[in-house]
mmCIF file of C-alpha atoms in Angstrom:
data_model
loop_
_atom_site.group_PDB
_atom_site.id
_atom_site.type_symbol
_atom_site.label_atom_id
_atom_site.label_comp_id
_atom_site.label_asym_id
_atom_site.label_seq_id
_atom_site.Cartn_x
_atom_site.Cartn_y
_atom_site.Cartn_z
ATOM 1 C CA MET A 1 28.219 38.698 -14.739
ATOM 2 C CA LEU A 2 24.673 37.351 -14.861
ATOM 3 C CA SER A 3 22.964 35.830 -11.845
ATOM 4 C CA LYS A 4 23.071 32.047 -11.599
ATOM 5 C CA GLY A 5 19.283 31.630 -11.650
ATOM 6 C CA ARG A 6 17.188 28.771 -10.280
ATOM 7 C CA LEU A 7 16.424 25.411 -11.865
ATOM 8 C CA GLN A 8 13.227 23.366 -11.503
ATOM 9 C CA VAL A 9 12.131 19.990 -12.887
ATOM 10 C CA ILE A 10 8.359 19.501 -12.930
ATOM 11 C CA PRO A 11 6.932 16.174 -14.182
ATOM 12 C CA ASP A 12 3.469 16.160 -15.705
ATOM 13 C CA SER A 13 2.456 13.613 -13.052
ATOM 14 C CA PRO A 14 4.135 12.698 -9.748
ATOM 15 C CA ASP A 15 3.058 9.068 -10.247
ATOM 16 C CA ILE A 16 4.093 6.688 -13.014
ATOM 17 C CA TYR A 17 1.578 3.892 -13.626
ATOM 18 C CA LEU A 18 2.710 0.548 -15.015
ATOM 19 C CA HIS A 19 -0.161 -1.470 -16.468
ATOM 20 C CA GLY A 20 0.016 -5.201 -15.917
ATOM 21 C CA SER A 21 2.181 -7.567 -13.931
ATOM 22 C CA LEU A 22 5.947 -7.389 -13.663
ATOM 23 C CA ARG A 23 6.376 -9.843 -16.543
ATOM 24 C CA GLU A 24 3.831 -8.430 -18.979
ATOM 25 C CA ALA A 25 3.782 -4.643 -18.478
ATOM 26 C CA ARG A 26 5.055 -2.429 -21.283
ATOM 27 C CA CYS A 27 7.170 0.664 -20.889
ATOM 28 C CA ALA A 28 5.663 3.862 -19.512
ATOM 29 C CA MET A 29 6.406 7.453 -20.435
ATOM 30 C CA ILE A 30 7.710 10.244 -18.227
ATOM 31 C CA SER A 31 7.206 13.773 -19.524
ATOM 32 C CA GLY A 32 7.516 17.178 -17.983
ATOM 33 C CA ARG A 33 9.182 20.572 -17.993
ATOM 34 C CA ILE A 34 12.544 21.962 -16.965
ATOM 35 C CA ILE A 35 12.355 25.615 -15.978
ATOM 36 C CA LEU A 36 15.321 27.938 -15.592
ATOM 37 C CA MET A 37 14.356 31.095 -13.720
ATOM 38 C CA SER A 38 16.420 33.875 -15.256
ATOM 39 C CA LYS A 39 15.809 37.470 -16.280
ATOM 40 C CA ALA A 40 17.577 36.973 -19.610
ATOM 41 C CA PRO A 41 17.934 33.864 -21.801
ATOM 42 C CA ARG A 42 21.019 31.803 -21.019
ATOM 43 C CA ALA A 43 23.271 29.907 -23.392
ATOM 44 C CA VAL A 44 22.907 26.328 -22.176
ATOM 45 C CA SER A 45 25.639 23.920 -23.238
ATOM 46 C CA SER A 46 24.288 20.775 -21.560
ATOM 47 C CA LEU A 47 20.975 19.735 -20.015
ATOM 48 C CA VAL A 48 20.343 16.143 -18.910
ATOM 49 C CA VAL A 49 17.394 14.520 -17.103
ATOM 50 C CA ARG A 50 18.023 11.298 -15.170
ATOM 51 C CA PHE A 51 15.494 8.873 -13.714
ATOM 52 C CA ARG A 52 17.264 6.901 -11.000
ATOM 53 C CA PRO A 53 16.760 5.181 -7.624
ATOM 54 C CA LYS A 54 16.764 7.468 -4.649
ATOM 55 C CA ASP A 55 19.897 7.454 -2.513
ATOM 56 C CA GLU A 56 19.876 6.049 0.987
ATOM 57 C CA ASP A 57 19.428 8.428 3.899
ATOM 58 C CA MET A 58 22.132 8.420 6.543
ATOM 59 C CA LEU A 59 19.483 8.909 9.245
ATOM 60 C CA ASN A 60 17.309 6.052 7.987
ATOM 61 C CA PRO A 61 18.473 2.448 8.600
ATOM 62 C CA ALA A 62 16.474 1.144 5.623
ATOM 63 C CA ILE A 63 18.493 -0.028 2.617
ATOM 64 C CA SER A 64 17.635 0.673 -1.016
ATOM 65 C CA VAL A 65 16.961 -2.526 -2.999
ATOM 66 C CA ALA A 66 16.074 -0.912 -6.341
ATOM 67 C CA PHE A 67 18.089 -2.545 -9.125
ATOM 68 C CA LEU A 68 17.726 0.109 -11.824
ATOM 69 C CA THR A 69 20.976 2.027 -12.402
ATOM 70 C CA GLU A 70 19.545 5.077 -14.168
ATOM 71 C CA ILE A 71 17.812 6.157 -17.378
ATOM 72 C CA THR A 72 19.119 9.286 -19.076
ATOM 73 C CA CYS A 73 17.379 11.736 -21.392
ATOM 74 C CA VAL A 74 19.640 14.254 -23.139
ATOM 75 C CA VAL A 75 17.666 17.470 -23.521
ATOM 76 C CA VAL A 76 20.517 19.739 -24.693
ATOM 77 C CA LYS A 77 23.942 18.616 -25.899
ATOM 78 C CA ASP A 78 26.623 21.025 -27.118
ATOM 79 C CA GLY A 79 24.024 23.787 -27.219
ATOM 80 C CA ARG A 80 21.586 21.798 -29.417
ATOM 81 C CA VAL A 81 18.198 20.462 -28.332
ATOM 82 C CA GLY A 82 17.860 16.668 -28.427
ATOM 83 C CA GLU A 83 15.455 14.676 -30.579
ATOM 84 C CA THR A 84 13.063 13.819 -27.746
ATOM 85 C CA SER A 85 12.892 17.376 -26.348
ATOM 86 C CA THR A 86 11.745 20.845 -27.335
ATOM 87 C CA GLU A 87 12.732 24.336 -26.177
ATOM 88 C CA LEU A 88 10.114 27.036 -25.686
ATOM 89 C CA MET A 89 10.656 30.738 -26.211
ATOM 90 C CA HIS A 90 12.006 32.692 -23.269
ATOM 91 C CA ASP A 91 9.249 34.562 -21.412
ATOM 92 C CA PRO A 92 10.690 37.898 -20.222
ATOM 93 C CA ALA A 93 7.562 38.679 -18.191
ATOM 94 C CA LEU A 94 7.895 35.508 -16.095
ATOM 95 C CA GLY A 95 11.652 35.290 -16.410
ATOM 96 C CA GLN A 96 11.460 31.624 -17.472
ATOM 97 C CA GLN A 97 13.399 29.561 -19.940
ATOM 98 C CA VAL A 98 11.524 26.261 -20.478
ATOM 99 C CA TRP A 99 12.363 22.899 -22.047
ATOM 100 C CA ARG A 100 9.950 20.004 -22.470
ATOM 101 C CA PHE A 101 11.206 16.429 -22.332
ATOM 102 C CA SER A 102 9.888 12.861 -22.549
ATOM 103 C CA MET A 103 11.550 9.560 -21.749
ATOM 104 C CA GLY A 104 10.549 5.948 -21.330
ATOM 105 C CA VAL A 105 10.974 3.571 -18.402
ATOM 106 C CA PRO A 106 10.741 -0.245 -18.594
ATOM 107 C CA GLY A 107 7.610 -2.027 -17.420
ATOM 108 C CA ASN A 108 9.480 -4.424 -15.127
ATOM 109 C CA LEU A 109 10.514 -1.756 -12.621
ATOM 110 C CA SER A 110 9.916 -2.544 -8.971
ATOM 111 C CA GLU A 111 7.125 -0.506 -7.416
ATOM 112 C CA THR A 112 7.772 2.197 -4.845
ATOM 113 C CA VAL A 113 7.592 0.784 -1.316
ATOM 114 C CA PHE A 114 8.932 1.675 2.124
ATOM 115 C CA THR A 115 9.492 -0.864 4.891
ATOM 116 C CA PRO A 116 11.454 -0.609 8.143
ATOM 117 C CA SER A 117 14.390 -2.585 6.713
ATOM 118 C CA ALA A 118 14.382 -1.799 2.975
ATOM 119 C CA PHE A 119 12.778 0.505 0.422
ATOM 120 C CA VAL A 120 12.397 1.153 -3.300
ATOM 121 C CA ALA A 121 12.129 4.816 -4.296
ATOM 122 C CA TYR A 122 12.902 6.859 -7.394
ATOM 123 C CA GLU A 123 13.660 10.456 -8.261
ATOM 124 C CA LEU A 124 13.893 12.651 -11.350
ATOM 125 C CA VAL A 125 17.075 14.739 -11.515
ATOM 126 C CA ALA A 126 17.828 17.575 -13.964
ATOM 127 C CA GLU A 127 21.417 18.759 -14.408
ATOM 128 C CA LEU A 128 22.133 21.949 -16.365
ATOM 129 C CA ARG A 129 25.495 23.411 -17.355
ATOM 130 C CA THR A 130 25.920 26.891 -18.750
ATOM 131 C CA ALA A 131 28.654 29.522 -19.055
ATOM 132 C CA ALA A 132 28.847 31.771 -16.016
ATOM 133 C CA GLY A 133 29.905 34.820 -18.062
ATOM 134 C CA LEU A 134 29.372 36.342 -21.476
ATOM 135 C CA VAL A 135 32.790 35.420 -22.849
ATOM 136 C CA SER A 136 33.534 31.993 -24.253
ATOM 137 C CA TRP A 137 36.458 31.228 -21.929
ATOM 138 C CA ALA A 138 34.456 31.774 -18.745
ATOM 139 C CA PRO A 139 34.060 28.699 -16.496
ATOM 140 C CA PHE A 140 30.846 26.687 -16.584
ATOM 141 C CA SER A 141 28.268 26.787 -13.802
ATOM 142 C CA LYS A 142 26.274 23.743 -12.794
ATOM 143 C CA MET A 143 22.702 23.640 -11.481
ATOM 144 C CA VAL A 144 20.857 20.540 -10.234
ATOM 145 C CA ALA A 145 17.170 20.066 -9.387
ATOM 146 C CA SER A 146 15.374 16.905 -8.292
ATOM 147 C CA THR A 147 11.870 15.724 -7.453
ATOM 148 C CA PRO A 148 10.534 12.332 -6.263
ATOM 149 C CA LEU A 149 8.539 10.035 -8.550
ATOM 150 C CA ALA A 150 6.428 7.091 -7.412
ATOM 151 C CA ILE A 151 6.132 3.920 -9.495
ATOM 152 C CA LYS A 152 2.694 2.335 -9.105
ATOM 153 C CA ARG A 153 1.378 -0.828 -10.732
ATOM 154 C CA VAL A 154 -2.260 -1.414 -11.688
ATOM 155 C CA PRO A 155 -4.007 -4.298 -13.468
ATOM 156 C CA VAL A 156 -5.042 -4.141 -17.082
ATOM 157 C CA SER A 157 -8.801 -4.148 -17.558
ATOM 158 C CA ASP A 158 -10.390 -7.562 -18.208
ATOM 159 C CA SER A 159 -7.314 -9.349 -16.840
ATOM 160 C CA VAL A 160 -7.410 -12.116 -14.241
ATOM 161 C CA TRP A 161 -5.727 -9.764 -11.778
ATOM 162 C CA ALA A 162 -8.425 -7.110 -12.241
ATOM 163 C CA THR A 163 -11.214 -9.685 -11.931
ATOM 164 C CA THR A 164 -9.790 -11.115 -8.722
ATOM 165 C CA THR A 165 -9.366 -7.756 -7.002
ATOM 166 C CA ASN A 166 -12.855 -6.527 -7.890
ATOM 167 C CA GLU A 167 -14.813 -9.603 -6.825
ATOM 168 C CA PRO A 168 -16.965 -9.262 -3.673
ATOM 169 C CA MET A 169 -15.865 -10.842 -0.416
ATOM 170 C CA ASN A 170 -18.183 -13.354 1.220
ATOM 171 C CA VAL A 171 -16.371 -16.008 3.248
ATOM 172 C CA SER A 172 -17.555 -18.279 6.044
ATOM 173 C CA ALA A 173 -15.998 -20.795 8.418
ATOM 174 C CA VAL A 174 -17.166 -22.835 11.402
ATOM 175 C CA TRP A 175 -15.227 -22.894 14.645
ATOM 176 C CA ARG A 176 -15.401 -26.230 16.511
ATOM 177 C CA GLU A 177 -19.009 -26.755 15.384
ATOM 178 C CA ARG A 178 -20.065 -24.070 17.852
ATOM 179 C CA ILE A 179 -20.109 -20.764 15.961
ATOM 180 C CA GLU A 180 -20.202 -19.928 12.273
ATOM 181 C CA LEU A 181 -18.409 -16.709 11.285
ATOM 182 C CA THR A 182 -19.116 -14.859 8.040
ATOM 183 C CA SER A 183 -17.253 -11.849 6.655
ATOM 184 C CA ILE A 184 -18.871 -9.732 3.917
ATOM 185 C CA ALA A 185 -17.571 -6.768 1.891
ATOM 186 C CA ALA A 186 -18.643 -5.209 -1.409
ATOM 187 C CA SER A 187 -15.178 -5.683 -2.930
ATOM 188 C CA ARG A 188 -11.738 -6.965 -2.074
ATOM 189 C CA LEU A 189 -10.253 -3.800 -3.565
ATOM 190 C CA VAL A 190 -9.545 -0.902 -1.185
ATOM 191 C CA HIS A 191 -7.692 2.384 -1.608
ATOM 192 C CA ASP A 192 -5.383 4.244 0.710
ATOM 193 C CA SER A 193 -6.736 7.326 2.543
ATOM 194 C CA GLN A 194 -10.296 6.094 1.971
ATOM 195 C CA SER A 195 -12.871 4.453 4.220
ATOM 196 C CA ILE A 196 -13.803 0.797 4.052
ATOM 197 C CA CYS A 197 -16.961 -0.811 5.419
ATOM 198 C CA VAL A 198 -17.213 -4.506 6.199
ATOM 199 C CA SER A 199 -19.793 -6.684 7.952
ATOM 200 C CA GLY A 200 -19.477 -9.828 10.012
ATOM 201 C CA VAL A 201 -22.096 -12.266 11.260
ATOM 202 C CA LEU A 202 -21.848 -14.659 14.224
ATOM 203 C CA ARG A 203 -24.329 -17.541 14.044
ATOM 204 C CA PRO A 204 -24.658 -19.841 17.066
ATOM 205 C CA LEU A 205 -24.490 -23.588 16.490
ATOM 206 C CA LEU A 206 -24.417 -24.510 20.179
ATOM 207 C CA LYS A 207 -26.190 -23.041 23.189
ATOM 208 C CA GLY A 208 -24.412 -21.379 26.085
ATOM 209 C CA MET A 209 -21.858 -19.321 24.117
ATOM 210 C CA ARG A 210 -21.268 -15.675 25.048
ATOM 211 C CA LEU A 211 -19.781 -12.801 23.049
ATOM 212 C CA LEU A 212 -17.340 -10.424 24.747
ATOM 213 C CA ARG A 213 -15.827 -8.430 21.909
ATOM 214 C CA ALA A 214 -15.941 -8.233 18.118
ATOM 215 C CA GLY A 215 -14.224 -6.149 15.488
ATOM 216 C CA PHE A 216 -11.988 -6.096 12.443
ATOM 217 C CA GLU A 217 -8.270 -5.946 11.713
ATOM 218 C CA LEU A 218 -6.285 -5.141 8.596
ATOM 219 C CA ARG A 219 -2.912 -6.892 8.627
ATOM 220 C CA GLU A 220 0.051 -6.256 6.345
ATOM 221 C CA PHE A 221 2.630 -8.924 5.463
ATOM 222 C CA ILE A 222 6.098 -7.913 4.229
ATOM 223 C CA SER A 223 8.390 -10.385 2.497
ATOM 224 C CA GLY A 224 11.771 -9.280 1.207
ATOM 225 C CA PRO A 225 15.429 -8.775 2.002
ATOM 226 C CA PHE A 226 16.233 -8.654 5.715
ATOM 227 C CA ASP A 227 12.658 -9.666 6.662
ATOM 228 C CA SER A 228 12.141 -12.739 8.836
ATOM 229 C CA VAL A 229 9.454 -15.418 8.515
ATOM 230 C CA ASP A 230 7.469 -17.422 11.050
ATOM 231 C CA GLU A 231 7.780 -21.136 11.831
ATOM 232 C CA ASN A 232 5.645 -21.985 8.774
ATOM 233 C CA GLY A 233 7.856 -20.036 6.380
ATOM 234 C CA ARG A 234 5.317 -17.234 5.980
ATOM 235 C CA ALA A 235 6.159 -13.554 6.128
ATOM 236 C CA ARG A 236 5.505 -12.019 9.512
ATOM 237 C CA GLY A 237 2.628 -9.572 9.561
ATOM 238 C CA HIS A 238 1.746 -6.556 11.626
ATOM 239 C CA THR A 239 -1.627 -4.962 12.302
ATOM 240 C CA THR A 240 -2.066 -1.751 10.334
ATOM 241 C CA ILE A 241 -5.605 -0.968 11.506
ATOM 242 C CA ARG A 242 -7.546 -2.419 14.423
ATOM 243 C CA CYS A 243 -11.126 -1.457 15.194
ATOM 244 C CA SER A 244 -13.039 -3.482 17.794
ATOM 245 C CA ARG A 245 -15.657 -2.976 20.462
ATOM 246 C CA ASP A 246 -16.624 -4.619 23.751
ATOM 247 C CA ILE A 247 -20.326 -5.402 24.040
ATOM 248 C CA ASN A 248 -21.905 -4.078 27.222
ATOM 249 C CA THR A 249 -24.428 -6.327 28.958
ATOM 250 C CA ALA A 250 -26.002 -3.548 30.960
ATOM 251 C CA GLN A 251 -26.401 -1.225 27.967
ATOM 252 C CA PRO A 252 -26.054 -3.246 24.746
ATOM 253 C CA SER A 253 -27.492 -0.393 22.720
ATOM 254 C CA ALA A 254 -24.488 1.753 23.667
ATOM 255 C CA ALA A 255 -22.417 -0.292 21.241
ATOM 256 C CA GLU A 256 -24.454 1.133 18.379
ATOM 257 C CA ASN A 257 -23.126 4.619 19.103
ATOM 258 C CA SER A 258 -19.478 3.589 19.141
ATOM 259 C CA SER A 259 -17.225 4.926 16.430
ATOM 260 C CA GLY A 260 -16.101 2.263 13.973
ATOM 261 C CA VAL A 261 -18.044 -0.816 15.124
ATOM 262 C CA GLN A 262 -21.797 -1.363 15.535
ATOM 263 C CA PHE A 263 -23.807 -4.373 16.737
ATOM 264 C CA ARG A 264 -27.188 -5.362 15.313
ATOM 265 C CA MET A 265 -29.525 -8.032 16.810
ATOM 266 C CA GLU A 266 -33.046 -8.848 15.712
ATOM 267 C CA PHE A 267 -34.336 -9.821 19.156
ATOM 268 C CA PRO A 268 -33.730 -8.264 22.578
ATOM 269 C CA VAL A 269 -30.452 -9.229 24.185
ATOM 270 C CA LYS A 270 -30.713 -11.848 26.904
ATOM 271 C CA ALA A 271 -29.188 -10.537 30.111
ATOM 272 C CA VAL A 272 -26.236 -12.322 31.680
ATOM 273 C CA GLN A 273 -26.224 -12.397 35.449
ATOM 274 C CA GLN A 274 -22.928 -11.007 36.810
ATOM 275 C CA ARG A 275 -21.044 -12.026 33.692
ATOM 276 C CA ALA A 276 -19.426 -10.107 30.859
ATOM 277 C CA GLY A 277 -20.813 -10.226 27.347
ATOM 278 C CA VAL A 278 -24.148 -11.379 25.952
ATOM 279 C CA PHE A 279 -25.496 -14.803 25.043
ATOM 280 C CA ILE A 280 -25.112 -15.742 21.376
ATOM 281 C CA ASP A 281 -28.635 -17.082 21.045
ATOM 282 C CA GLN A 282 -29.298 -15.429 17.668
ATOM 283 C CA ASP A 283 -27.430 -14.097 14.649
ATOM 284 C CA ILE A 284 -25.333 -11.099 15.680
ATOM 285 C CA GLN A 285 -24.305 -8.739 12.895
ATOM 286 C CA VAL A 286 -21.191 -6.631 13.413
ATOM 287 C CA THR A 287 -20.545 -3.685 11.087
ATOM 288 C CA GLY A 288 -17.225 -1.849 11.012
ATOM 289 C CA CYS A 289 -16.086 1.246 9.124
ATOM 290 C CA PHE A 290 -12.565 2.592 9.290
ATOM 291 C CA LYS A 291 -10.256 4.747 7.208
ATOM 292 C CA LEU A 292 -7.034 3.515 5.702
ATOM 293 C CA PRO A 293 -3.867 5.566 6.336
ATOM 294 C CA PRO A 294 -2.000 7.275 3.466
ATOM 295 C CA ALA A 295 0.159 5.165 1.197
ATOM 296 C CA TYR A 296 3.874 4.893 1.986
ATOM 297 C CA ASP A 297 3.208 6.272 5.463
ATOM 298 C CA GLY A 298 0.890 3.973 7.376
ATOM 299 C CA ILE A 299 0.281 1.346 4.696
ATOM 300 C CA GLN A 300 1.890 0.026 1.496
ATOM 301 C CA TYR A 301 0.310 -1.043 -1.774
ATOM 302 C CA ASP A 302 0.020 -4.725 -2.633
ATOM 303 C CA ILE A 303 3.104 -5.967 -4.500
ATOM 304 C CA PRO A 304 2.851 -9.596 -5.687
ATOM 305 C CA MET A 305 6.340 -9.741 -7.272
ATOM 306 C CA GLY A 306 9.663 -7.992 -6.773
ATOM 307 C CA PRO A 307 12.453 -7.659 -4.200
ATOM 308 C CA ILE A 308 9.829 -6.612 -1.625
ATOM 309 C CA ARG A 309 6.410 -8.304 -1.664
ATOM 310 C CA ILE A 310 3.398 -6.912 0.185
ATOM 311 C CA THR A 311 0.092 -8.656 0.896
ATOM 312 C CA HIS A 312 -2.867 -7.803 3.142
ATOM 313 C CA GLU A 313 -5.541 -9.672 5.060
ATOM 314 C CA LEU A 314 -8.821 -8.460 6.503
ATOM 315 C CA ALA A 315 -9.795 -10.364 9.660
ATOM 316 C CA PHE A 316 -13.130 -10.580 11.449
ATOM 317 C CA THR A 317 -12.260 -11.140 15.127
ATOM 318 C CA ALA A 318 -14.414 -12.193 18.052
ATOM 319 C CA SER A 319 -13.765 -13.028 21.709
ATOM 320 C CA VAL A 320 -16.229 -15.669 22.883
ATOM 321 C CA VAL A 321 -16.793 -17.665 26.068
ATOM 322 C CA ASP A 322 -17.745 -21.324 25.751
ATOM 323 C CA GLU A 323 -20.184 -23.232 27.971
ATOM 324 C CA CYS A 324 -17.330 -24.069 30.372
ATOM 325 C CA GLY A 325 -16.339 -20.445 30.894
ATOM 326 C CA GLN A 326 -13.161 -20.639 28.762
ATOM 327 C CA VAL A 327 -12.388 -17.533 26.687
ATOM 328 C CA HIS A 328 -11.362 -18.005 23.029
ATOM 329 C CA ASN A 329 -10.203 -15.498 20.415
ATOM 330 C CA VAL A 330 -11.495 -16.502 16.977
ATOM 331 C CA ARG A 331 -10.296 -14.888 13.756
ATOM 332 C CA LEU A 332 -11.681 -15.274 10.219
ATOM 333 C CA SER A 333 -9.135 -13.969 7.685
ATOM 334 C CA SER A 334 -9.416 -13.331 3.969
ATOM 335 C CA SER A 335 -7.204 -11.651 1.399
ATOM 336 C CA ILE A 336 -7.774 -8.017 0.486
ATOM 337 C CA TYR A 337 -5.969 -5.796 -2.025
ATOM 338 C CA VAL A 338 -4.713 -2.267 -1.296
ATOM 339 C CA MET A 339 -4.178 -0.497 -4.624
ATOM 340 C CA PRO A 340 -3.751 3.067 -5.968
ATOM 341 C CA HIS A 341 -6.791 5.297 -6.444
ATOM 342 C CA SER A 342 -6.513 5.373 -10.226
ATOM 343 C CA SER A 343 -6.362 1.623 -10.688
ATOM 344 C CA LEU A 344 -9.730 1.544 -12.464
ATOM 345 C CA ALA A 345 -9.586 4.805 -14.389
ATOM 346 C CA LEU A 346 -6.069 4.166 -15.731
ATOM 347 C CA ALA A 347 -6.315 0.459 -16.455
ATOM 348 C CA GLU A 348 -5.509 0.947 -20.149
ATOM 349 C CA LEU A 349 -2.208 0.689 -21.954
ATOM 350 C CA PRO A 350 -0.432 4.029 -22.683
ATOM 351 C CA ARG A 351 -0.598 5.436 -26.181
ATOM 352 C CA TYR A 352 2.076 7.110 -28.276
ATOM 353 C CA GLU A 353 0.245 10.434 -28.178
ATOM 354 C CA HIS A 354 0.744 10.518 -24.397
ATOM 355 C CA SER A 355 4.351 11.564 -25.001
ATOM 356 C CA ASP A 356 5.850 14.452 -26.966
ATOM 357 C CA LYS A 357 7.933 12.171 -29.189
ATOM 358 C CA ASP A 358 8.322 8.439 -29.683
ATOM 359 C CA VAL A 359 10.954 6.662 -27.610
ATOM 360 C CA LEU A 360 12.175 3.094 -28.117
ATOM 361 C CA LEU A 361 13.337 1.547 -24.870
ATOM 362 C CA ALA A 362 14.647 -1.926 -24.125
ATOM 363 C CA ALA A 363 13.337 -3.756 -21.097
ATOM 364 C CA GLY A 364 15.739 -3.996 -18.200
ATOM 365 C CA ARG A 365 16.932 -7.150 -16.513
ATOM 366 C CA ARG A 366 15.197 -8.715 -13.555
ATOM 367 C CA TRP A 367 17.044 -9.400 -10.361
ATOM 368 C CA SER A 368 16.439 -11.109 -7.050
ATOM 369 C CA LEU A 369 17.762 -10.839 -3.521
ATOM 370 C CA GLU A 370 17.992 -13.389 -0.751
ATOM 371 C CA SER A 371 16.791 -12.679 2.730
ATOM 372 C CA VAL A 372 19.843 -12.316 4.969
ATOM 373 C CA ALA A 373 18.662 -10.808 8.245
ATOM 374 C CA GLU A 374 15.695 -10.309 10.479
ATOM 375 C CA SER A 375 13.308 -7.408 9.981
ATOM 376 C CA LEU A 376 12.898 -4.455 12.264
ATOM 377 C CA ALA A 377 9.711 -3.837 14.208
ATOM 378 C CA ALA A 378 6.976 -2.223 12.100
ATOM 379 C CA PRO A 379 4.659 0.474 13.464
ATOM 380 C CA ALA A 380 1.023 -0.330 14.262
ATOM 381 C CA TYR A 381 -1.897 2.087 14.174
ATOM 382 C CA THR A 382 -4.867 1.673 16.520
ATOM 383 C CA TRP A 383 -7.959 3.580 15.445
ATOM 384 C CA CYS A 384 -10.384 2.479 18.165
ATOM 385 C CA PRO A 385 -9.435 2.155 21.841
ATOM 386 C CA HIS A 386 -9.934 -1.147 23.605
ATOM 387 C CA SER A 387 -11.555 -1.520 26.991
ATOM 388 C CA HIS A 388 -10.665 -4.403 29.302
ATOM 389 C CA LEU A 389 -13.367 -6.829 30.420
ATOM 390 C CA LEU A 390 -11.002 -9.599 31.508
ATOM 391 C CA ASP A 391 -8.782 -9.705 34.541
ATOM 392 C CA ALA A 392 -5.325 -8.441 33.604
ATOM 393 C CA PHE A 393 -3.689 -11.140 35.738
ATOM 394 C CA LEU A 394 -5.324 -14.017 33.864
ATOM 395 C CA PRO A 395 -3.334 -15.710 31.059
ATOM 396 C CA PRO A 396 -4.354 -14.689 27.526
ATOM 397 C CA PRO A 397 -6.968 -16.906 25.868
ATOM 398 C CA PRO A 398 -6.032 -19.190 22.959
ATOM 399 C CA GLU A 399 -6.417 -17.882 19.411
ATOM 400 C CA TYR A 400 -7.946 -19.705 16.461
ATOM 401 C CA ASN A 401 -7.297 -18.596 12.878
ATOM 402 C CA LEU A 402 -9.943 -19.448 10.324
ATOM 403 C CA HIS A 403 -8.310 -18.701 6.971
ATOM 404 C CA SER A 404 -10.157 -18.296 3.695
ATOM 405 C CA ALA A 405 -8.179 -18.082 0.467
ATOM 406 C CA ALA A 406 -8.998 -15.293 -2.003
ATOM 407 C CA THR A 407 -8.913 -17.133 -5.320
ATOM 408 C CA ILE A 408 -11.288 -17.364 -8.223
ATOM 409 C CA SER A 409 -12.191 -20.981 -7.541
ATOM 410 C CA ALA A 410 -13.871 -21.754 -4.258
ATOM 411 C CA ILE A 411 -11.451 -23.173 -1.687
ATOM 412 C CA PRO A 412 -12.729 -24.560 1.636
ATOM 413 C CA ALA A 413 -11.693 -22.589 4.686
ATOM 414 C CA ILE A 414 -8.956 -24.145 6.808
ATOM 415 C CA ILE A 415 -9.282 -23.905 10.550
ATOM 416 C CA GLN A 416 -6.030 -23.641 12.439
ATOM 417 C CA SER A 417 -5.674 -23.790 16.206
ATOM 418 C CA ARG A 418 -2.754 -21.977 17.793
ATOM 419 C CA PRO A 419 -2.913 -21.946 21.603
ATOM 420 C CA ASN A 420 -0.715 -19.460 23.388
ATOM 421 C CA SER A 421 2.258 -20.802 25.283
#
C-alpha cells in the first residue's frame, strides 16, 4: 500500500484585490497550485477547490458575518482534469504531483475585517480523493488542505474615490475666537505598518493663553452588527494610536528630542512663573510622526460599505489654559483613509490574461444585517507615554471637538462643545 502523502494549496497571491466600490467592482480571479507530495504518481478520482468564509473559532467570541456560501472549482472529476485547470507532469526528483487552477469571485464580496464582535474572513480549501491501494475495489482516502485569503478593496484610478483619498489635508478651525488650530498632512491616504507624519499649528487670537500639551490621535470607528452607537447615532470610536507630548517650561527645547512629537517656535519661549506650560504668544508648530500597526491586528482598512463599516479620523489635540486659569482640551479632527499598500500600483481592472483560462461568473446577492447588541471593548495602542502636569484629584477639563469634513467641496468646520459631566 502506498503512503498517503501530503496535500498543499498555494495561491499565487495571499491577497485578492477588488477594484472599485461594492456596487461597481467586477469579478476577480484566484489562481494557484495544488501540490500532492508523493514518491509515485497517484490516481486521483476527485479534486475540488473551494473559496468560502472562514468558520468561527470556539475560543473567539466574534461572529462571522460573511454572506458568501462558497465558490467551487472542480479541478479533477472522475479522473479527468476540468476545463479551468491543468495537470503538470509528476516530478520524481521533488516527489510532487501538481495541478494548476483558476476561479473567479464576485466583485461585491465584503472585505476582510476583524472586530471584537464580528469578522469577515475567507479561506481556500482543497479536497482530494484517491484510491488508497492499487486495486480498484480499495477504499478511497481523503486529504484536505486550506490556507487563508484576504479580500481587499482599492479604488480604480481616476475615480472620485481615488481623488478623494489622495488629496492633501489642510484643515483649520477657530476655538472660541481664542486659538486657531490647523492640521496639515501631505495626503489623506495612509498605509498599515508604515509611518505617517503630520503637522499642526496653534495661532493665538487672544493674549494670556498657555499651552500644556499637544499631540495627535488616530481614531477608528466601527459600525456593524452588534456594535453600539453614541447619543448622536454615530458609531463609537476607539483610539488606535496616540502620540502626544507635554511642553516643559524649564526646558522647552527638551520637547524637540522627544520621540514622536516635536515643538517649533520662531521666537524664544516666554517663561511662566510657577505655572505649567508656555504662553501662546506666537505660532507654535507641532510635528508628529508615528507608525501604524499591522492590518487586521492593531488597525483595520477603511470599509465604506458592507456588513461592517470602518472609518478613521486623525485629530490634532491640544490642552490649553485660558486667561482665567481654566484648562480645556481642544481637538481638531479630519477624515483619513487607511488602505492597502498596493492601492496605487494595482488600481487597474484585471485582464483575462491574468488567469489560466476564462471563467464566467455571476455576481452574488447583497445582504444586510441589523445591529442587535452592544459591541465589546476594543483594544487601544499607546505609542508615546504621557506625563502628568495636572493634579490627579482635579476634575478632568472639558473637551471641544472641532470637526472638519473630508469632502471634495469645501465645508466649513463645525465646532462642538462637549463638557464632561
